[in-house]
Every structure is written in structure tokens, then in C-alpha cells.
């Protein structure tokens, strides 16, 4: 089981659902763990369950909501499903330092810092990074209207005293566009994971993110992605 940690105050839910969907089409068993304060996935992932904490399945993605440790997730599975599920990939959505600590994230787990460039997202996200061990490598995922050098330089300035290691040569960029938001809202209302209406830049960034996670080449990732289109 491999863990991928998406850290930051920026809303990551929809992006992670798309990533998880592509991973399932690559025959990976995936769970998305929403540890955030708002728990947006409780509202955008369709379910009949109305409990404080639960696991639901959405287009072959398991989504865990309301848990404060992975042990609690496993206990829930034993009590409700009779056995623990073996996952290939765990995607953590984290916007609090305490969640990072409770879920036992290690230096070997892959870290992504997801942010826009409003001060709230930047500074609150960096508060979480302050709890990360020295020399952990962190990938940058930016949501912005344009990929500006000044924005990256500003984040580097704010984080200059942190001991983490940025991957400075490789930044994943998602456009903050009305086109993409309209497509995402349409998908939420339809209760389906579709790519119609998403910009080519957004799609390319999703695919590149999946490449990072799986280590697979672009051809294999795109082949899986095409199944969403059909």
C-alpha cells in the first residue's frame, strides 16, 4: 500500500476524485481519505449513508470520511464489511497538521503541496508543512490563472526557513478557469465522473499527476483515461 499526501488549505476534492478515477481504470484499488475540516467529499460524493464517519464507494473509488486514523478506517471495515480492504493506493486530503500526525505519514510517502496564491491558502498550507520532517521532498501543485514565475518565487520566499525540499524543476499547474469550474459543477450535479468540458491543460495536469503517482508512462495513463471518455 502506497500513500500519497496532498497537503494544503486549497480545495483539492474534485481534483483527487479525478485522479482516483484514472487510477481505478489502471486497475488500482484506491481509497481517498478526506481528513479536512469541511469534509467537502461528504457533500459531493453520492451516498445514502448519513453517519459521522463512514466509507462509501463511488465509481470504484472508496472514500473515507470522518476518520482520525487509518486504524479507525480498518476497524470500521472489520465491523461493517467483515474484513479489511487491501488497497494499492491511499490518497490523503489534508488541511490540518494534526491529521498529518495522526495518520502516521512518513518521509517515504509522496508529498504534494496544493495551493492557489491567495494569502490564506499559502500561509495556512505552510503551517502544515512546518510539522513535516527535515528534508522531505515536496511536489508543488499550483492552481492559478497563469503560471507566473513571481508566484513561485513568492512561495519560495514564504517557505525560505522550512527544512523541506521542494522539487523546483517540476511544478504541476492547474488553470483556475471558469471553463473547468463549470465542468466540475456539472459533474457534481450529474453525480458522475466525466471529463466533458474540462480544458486540455486541466486534463494534461491530471494525467501528469497520475504519472507521478504510478511511475507509468504517458501512453499507459492516457489509455486508461480514454475509458472515461467512452
mmCIF file of C-alpha atoms in Angstrom:
data_model
loop_
_atom_site.group_PDB
_atom_site.id
_atom_site.type_symbol
_atom_site.label_atom_id
_atom_site.label_comp_id
_atom_site.label_asym_id
_atom_site.label_seq_id
_atom_site.Cartn_x
_atom_site.Cartn_y
_atom_site.Cartn_z
ATOM 1 C CA UNK A 1 0.000 0.000 0.000
ATOM 2 C CA UNK A 2 1.446 3.320 -1.066
ATOM 3 C CA UNK A 3 0.429 6.638 0.494
ATOM 4 C CA UNK A 4 0.202 9.949 -1.362
ATOM 5 C CA UNK A 5 -0.323 13.030 0.768
ATOM 6 C CA UNK A 6 -1.979 16.134 -0.656
ATOM 7 C CA UNK A 7 -1.387 18.987 1.769
ATOM 8 C CA UNK A 8 -2.852 22.482 1.724
ATOM 9 C CA UNK A 9 -5.790 24.721 2.539
ATOM 10 C CA UNK A 10 -6.900 24.852 -1.088
ATOM 11 C CA UNK A 11 -9.938 22.739 -2.087
ATOM 12 C CA UNK A 12 -8.493 19.503 -3.505
ATOM 13 C CA UNK A 13 -11.570 17.252 -3.502
ATOM 14 C CA UNK A 14 -12.581 17.304 -7.158
ATOM 15 C CA UNK A 15 -9.017 17.035 -8.428
ATOM 16 C CA UNK A 16 -8.416 13.998 -6.218
ATOM 17 C CA UNK A 17 -11.641 12.334 -7.366
ATOM 18 C CA UNK A 18 -10.485 12.627 -10.989
ATOM 19 C CA UNK A 19 -7.041 11.288 -10.096
ATOM 20 C CA UNK A 20 -8.567 8.390 -8.164
ATOM 21 C CA UNK A 21 -10.868 7.538 -11.064
ATOM 22 C CA UNK A 22 -7.980 7.299 -13.523
ATOM 23 C CA UNK A 23 -6.089 5.111 -11.057
ATOM 24 C CA UNK A 24 -9.028 2.698 -10.786
ATOM 25 C CA UNK A 25 -9.080 2.438 -14.573
ATOM 26 C CA UNK A 26 -5.437 1.371 -14.309
ATOM 27 C CA UNK A 27 -6.714 -1.485 -12.120
ATOM 28 C CA UNK A 28 -5.544 0.064 -8.852
ATOM 29 C CA UNK A 29 -7.568 -0.363 -5.672
ATOM 30 C CA UNK A 30 -7.834 3.182 -4.340
ATOM 31 C CA UNK A 31 -9.150 4.887 -1.221
ATOM 32 C CA UNK A 32 -9.482 8.658 -0.873
ATOM 33 C CA UNK A 33 -9.269 9.729 2.780
ATOM 34 C CA UNK A 34 -10.838 13.131 3.438
ATOM 35 C CA UNK A 35 -9.344 14.450 6.690
ATOM 36 C CA UNK A 36 -10.212 18.097 6.038
ATOM 37 C CA UNK A 37 -12.162 20.405 8.332
ATOM 38 C CA UNK A 38 -15.023 20.966 5.866
ATOM 39 C CA UNK A 39 -15.095 17.375 4.524
ATOM 40 C CA UNK A 40 -16.408 18.501 1.156
ATOM 41 C CA UNK A 41 -16.493 14.929 -0.139
ATOM 42 C CA UNK A 42 -19.392 14.290 2.262
ATOM 43 C CA UNK A 43 -21.473 16.536 0.029
ATOM 44 C CA UNK A 44 -20.125 15.912 -3.483
ATOM 45 C CA UNK A 45 -19.703 12.111 -3.326
ATOM 46 C CA UNK A 46 -23.147 10.493 -3.710
ATOM 47 C CA UNK A 47 -24.175 8.187 -0.845
ATOM 48 C CA UNK A 48 -27.206 7.129 1.174
ATOM 49 C CA UNK A 49 -25.089 6.925 4.327
ATOM 50 C CA UNK A 50 -25.715 9.571 6.980
ATOM 51 C CA UNK A 51 -23.177 8.883 9.703
ATOM 52 C CA UNK A 52 -20.406 10.858 11.377
ATOM 53 C CA UNK A 53 -17.794 8.573 9.852
ATOM 54 C CA UNK A 54 -18.217 6.140 7.011
ATOM 55 C CA UNK A 55 -16.710 4.587 3.897
ATOM 56 C CA UNK A 56 -18.624 4.711 0.648
ATOM 57 C CA UNK A 57 -17.867 3.577 -2.890
ATOM 58 C CA UNK A 58 -18.134 5.963 -5.843
ATOM 59 C CA UNK A 59 -17.326 4.659 -9.322
ATOM 60 C CA UNK A 60 -14.998 2.021 -7.820
ATOM 61 C CA UNK A 61 -13.273 4.566 -5.574
ATOM 62 C CA UNK A 62 -13.561 4.041 -1.829
ATOM 63 C CA UNK A 63 -14.000 7.344 0.014
ATOM 64 C CA UNK A 64 -13.406 7.528 3.781
ATOM 65 C CA UNK A 65 -14.916 10.461 5.660
ATOM 66 C CA UNK A 66 -14.721 11.476 9.319
ATOM 67 C CA UNK A 67 -11.884 9.212 10.482
ATOM 68 C CA UNK A 68 -8.917 10.374 12.558
ATOM 69 C CA UNK A 69 -6.541 7.474 11.841
ATOM 70 C CA UNK A 70 -6.024 4.661 9.381
ATOM 71 C CA UNK A 71 -6.526 2.194 12.220
ATOM 72 C CA UNK A 72 -10.044 3.609 12.678
ATOM 73 C CA UNK A 73 -10.714 3.036 8.973
ATOM 74 C CA UNK A 74 -9.608 -0.584 9.262
ATOM 75 C CA UNK A 75 -11.736 -1.107 12.374
ATOM 76 C CA UNK A 76 -14.770 0.308 10.540
ATOM 77 C CA UNK A 77 -14.171 -2.114 7.675
ATOM 78 C CA UNK A 78 -13.926 -5.096 10.022
ATOM 79 C CA UNK A 79 -17.113 -4.128 11.853
ATOM 80 C CA UNK A 80 -19.167 -3.274 8.750
ATOM 81 C CA UNK A 81 -17.692 -5.400 5.958
ATOM 82 C CA UNK A 82 -16.206 -8.295 7.908
ATOM 83 C CA UNK A 83 -12.663 -7.739 6.678
ATOM 84 C CA UNK A 84 -10.096 -5.060 5.935
ATOM 85 C CA UNK A 85 -9.669 -3.973 2.319
ATOM 86 C CA UNK A 86 -6.228 -4.207 0.775
ATOM 87 C CA UNK A 87 -5.501 -1.004 -1.126
ATOM 88 C CA UNK A 88 -2.830 -0.325 -3.700
ATOM 89 C CA UNK A 89 -3.011 3.440 -3.232
ATOM 90 C CA UNK A 90 -4.188 5.781 -0.475
ATOM 91 C CA UNK A 91 -4.795 9.437 -1.351
ATOM 92 C CA UNK A 92 -4.886 11.707 1.711
ATOM 93 C CA UNK A 93 -6.583 15.105 1.564
ATOM 94 C CA UNK A 94 -5.035 17.034 4.467
ATOM 95 C CA UNK A 95 -5.523 20.625 5.597
ATOM 96 C CA UNK A 96 -4.528 20.270 9.286
ATOM 97 C CA UNK A 97 -1.236 19.390 10.913
ATOM 98 C CA UNK A 98 -2.958 17.134 13.458
ATOM 99 C CA UNK A 99 -4.358 14.938 10.666
ATOM 100 C CA UNK A 100 -0.887 14.642 9.167
ATOM 101 C CA UNK A 101 0.413 13.420 12.520
ATOM 102 C CA UNK A 102 -2.454 11.062 13.377
ATOM 103 C CA UNK A 103 -2.365 9.202 10.078
ATOM 104 C CA UNK A 104 1.262 8.278 10.533
ATOM 105 C CA UNK A 105 2.624 9.833 7.376
ATOM 106 C CA UNK A 106 6.313 9.021 6.876
ATOM 107 C CA UNK A 107 9.199 10.600 4.993
ATOM 108 C CA UNK A 108 8.907 7.867 2.366
ATOM 109 C CA UNK A 109 5.321 8.766 1.444
ATOM 110 C CA UNK A 110 4.986 11.069 -1.565
ATOM 111 C CA UNK A 111 4.054 14.647 -0.609
ATOM 112 C CA UNK A 112 2.229 17.224 -2.732
ATOM 113 C CA UNK A 113 1.626 20.822 -1.669
ATOM 114 C CA UNK A 114 -1.565 22.098 -3.325
ATOM 115 C CA UNK A 115 -2.269 25.809 -3.274
ATOM 116 C CA UNK A 116 -3.639 28.836 -5.018
ATOM 117 C CA UNK A 117 -1.925 32.158 -4.429
ATOM 118 C CA UNK A 118 -4.265 33.925 -2.075
ATOM 119 C CA UNK A 119 -2.562 34.614 1.232
ATOM 120 C CA UNK A 120 -4.928 32.412 3.232
ATOM 121 C CA UNK A 121 -4.153 29.271 1.216
ATOM 122 C CA UNK A 122 -0.441 29.966 1.145
ATOM 123 C CA UNK A 123 0.066 30.712 4.826
ATOM 124 C CA UNK A 124 -2.348 28.123 6.204
ATOM 125 C CA UNK A 125 -0.879 25.473 3.950
ATOM 126 C CA UNK A 126 2.618 26.359 5.085
ATOM 127 C CA UNK A 127 1.545 25.934 8.711
ATOM 128 C CA UNK A 128 1.084 22.231 7.951
ATOM 129 C CA UNK A 129 4.451 21.972 6.214
ATOM 130 C CA UNK A 130 6.085 23.265 9.390
ATOM 131 C CA UNK A 131 5.343 19.893 11.011
ATOM 132 C CA UNK A 132 6.971 17.846 8.248
ATOM 133 C CA UNK A 133 10.292 16.212 8.958
ATOM 134 C CA UNK A 134 13.549 17.631 7.646
ATOM 135 C CA UNK A 135 14.489 17.048 4.006
ATOM 136 C CA UNK A 136 11.148 15.553 2.918
ATOM 137 C CA UNK A 137 10.721 16.089 -0.812
ATOM 138 C CA UNK A 138 7.552 18.004 -1.693
ATOM 139 C CA UNK A 139 5.980 18.381 -5.133
ATOM 140 C CA UNK A 140 4.266 21.665 -5.992
ATOM 141 C CA UNK A 141 0.714 21.711 -7.387
ATOM 142 C CA UNK A 142 -0.468 25.203 -8.289
ATOM 143 C CA UNK A 143 -3.983 26.423 -9.068
ATOM 144 C CA UNK A 144 -3.645 29.782 -10.790
ATOM 145 C CA UNK A 145 -4.977 31.668 -13.799
ATOM 146 C CA UNK A 146 -1.459 31.838 -15.167
ATOM 147 C CA UNK A 147 1.765 30.048 -14.281
ATOM 148 C CA UNK A 148 3.742 33.097 -13.205
ATOM 149 C CA UNK A 149 7.359 32.991 -12.049
ATOM 150 C CA UNK A 150 6.588 35.668 -9.452
ATOM 151 C CA UNK A 151 4.041 33.396 -7.765
ATOM 152 C CA UNK A 152 6.521 30.555 -7.415
ATOM 153 C CA UNK A 153 9.174 32.948 -6.145
ATOM 154 C CA UNK A 154 6.754 34.313 -3.555
ATOM 155 C CA UNK A 155 6.013 30.820 -2.193
ATOM 156 C CA UNK A 156 9.733 30.090 -2.057
ATOM 157 C CA UNK A 157 10.207 33.313 -0.105
ATOM 158 C CA UNK A 158 7.481 32.440 2.420
ATOM 159 C CA UNK A 159 8.963 28.961 2.881
ATOM 160 C CA UNK A 160 12.614 30.010 2.963
ATOM 161 C CA UNK A 161 13.103 28.879 6.577
ATOM 162 C CA UNK A 162 11.446 25.487 6.122
ATOM 163 C CA UNK A 163 13.571 22.344 6.013
ATOM 164 C CA UNK A 164 11.543 20.551 3.325
ATOM 165 C CA UNK A 165 12.974 20.024 -0.159
ATOM 166 C CA UNK A 166 10.905 21.462 -2.995
ATOM 167 C CA UNK A 167 11.012 19.829 -6.375
ATOM 168 C CA UNK A 168 11.761 23.182 -8.004
ATOM 169 C CA UNK A 169 12.201 21.879 -11.538
ATOM 170 C CA UNK A 170 8.813 20.228 -11.866
ATOM 171 C CA UNK A 171 5.621 22.130 -10.988
ATOM 172 C CA UNK A 172 2.157 20.743 -11.762
ATOM 173 C CA UNK A 173 -0.110 23.564 -12.901
ATOM 174 C CA UNK A 174 -3.917 23.568 -12.974
ATOM 175 C CA UNK A 175 -5.653 26.531 -14.586
ATOM 176 C CA UNK A 176 -8.075 28.390 -12.362
ATOM 177 C CA UNK A 177 -10.661 28.906 -15.084
ATOM 178 C CA UNK A 178 -14.426 29.333 -15.365
ATOM 179 C CA UNK A 179 -14.443 26.624 -18.039
ATOM 180 C CA UNK A 180 -13.069 23.987 -15.693
ATOM 181 C CA UNK A 181 -15.205 25.049 -12.737
ATOM 182 C CA UNK A 182 -18.376 24.868 -14.860
ATOM 183 C CA UNK A 183 -17.471 21.329 -15.966
ATOM 184 C CA UNK A 184 -16.766 20.254 -12.376
ATOM 185 C CA UNK A 185 -20.074 21.679 -11.117
ATOM 186 C CA UNK A 186 -21.933 19.890 -13.920
ATOM 187 C CA UNK A 187 -20.314 16.613 -12.899
ATOM 188 C CA UNK A 188 -21.271 17.156 -9.275
ATOM 189 C CA UNK A 189 -24.923 17.656 -10.214
ATOM 190 C CA UNK A 190 -24.879 14.642 -12.528
ATOM 191 C CA UNK A 191 -23.231 12.515 -9.790
ATOM 192 C CA UNK A 192 -20.826 11.136 -12.359
ATOM 193 C CA UNK A 193 -17.128 11.486 -13.096
ATOM 194 C CA UNK A 194 -16.905 12.893 -16.621
ATOM 195 C CA UNK A 195 -14.274 14.903 -18.450
ATOM 196 C CA UNK A 196 -16.533 16.712 -20.907
ATOM 197 C CA UNK A 197 -15.921 20.430 -20.676
ATOM 198 C CA UNK A 198 -12.573 20.255 -18.894
ATOM 199 C CA UNK A 199 -9.783 22.231 -20.554
ATOM 200 C CA UNK A 200 -6.908 20.412 -22.221
ATOM 201 C CA UNK A 201 -4.499 21.991 -19.704
ATOM 202 C CA UNK A 202 -6.504 20.660 -16.750
ATOM 203 C CA UNK A 203 -6.648 17.191 -18.307
ATOM 204 C CA UNK A 204 -2.918 17.157 -19.088
ATOM 205 C CA UNK A 205 -2.166 18.110 -15.476
ATOM 206 C CA UNK A 206 -4.392 15.299 -14.180
ATOM 207 C CA UNK A 207 -2.600 12.795 -16.385
ATOM 208 C CA UNK A 208 0.824 14.058 -15.367
ATOM 209 C CA UNK A 209 -0.146 13.814 -11.704
ATOM 210 C CA UNK A 210 -1.190 10.183 -12.233
ATOM 211 C CA UNK A 211 2.127 9.525 -13.973
ATOM 212 C CA UNK A 212 3.893 10.881 -10.881
ATOM 213 C CA UNK A 213 1.898 8.587 -8.620
ATOM 214 C CA UNK A 214 2.147 5.387 -10.640
ATOM 215 C CA UNK A 215 5.522 5.797 -12.328
ATOM 216 C CA UNK A 216 3.815 4.654 -15.532
ATOM 217 C CA UNK A 217 4.438 6.294 -18.895
ATOM 218 C CA UNK A 218 2.114 8.780 -20.530
ATOM 219 C CA UNK A 219 0.835 6.211 -23.028
ATOM 220 C CA UNK A 220 -0.491 3.824 -20.394
ATOM 221 C CA UNK A 221 -2.066 6.628 -18.377
ATOM 222 C CA UNK A 222 -3.792 8.108 -21.421
ATOM 223 C CA UNK A 223 -5.093 4.678 -22.417
ATOM 224 C CA UNK A 224 -6.787 4.374 -19.031
ATOM 225 C CA UNK A 225 -8.057 7.936 -19.217
ATOM 226 C CA UNK A 226 -9.767 7.305 -22.560
ATOM 227 C CA UNK A 227 -12.103 4.879 -20.791
ATOM 228 C CA UNK A 228 -13.685 7.859 -19.027
ATOM 229 C CA UNK A 229 -14.431 9.408 -22.394
ATOM 230 C CA UNK A 230 -16.297 6.313 -23.614
#
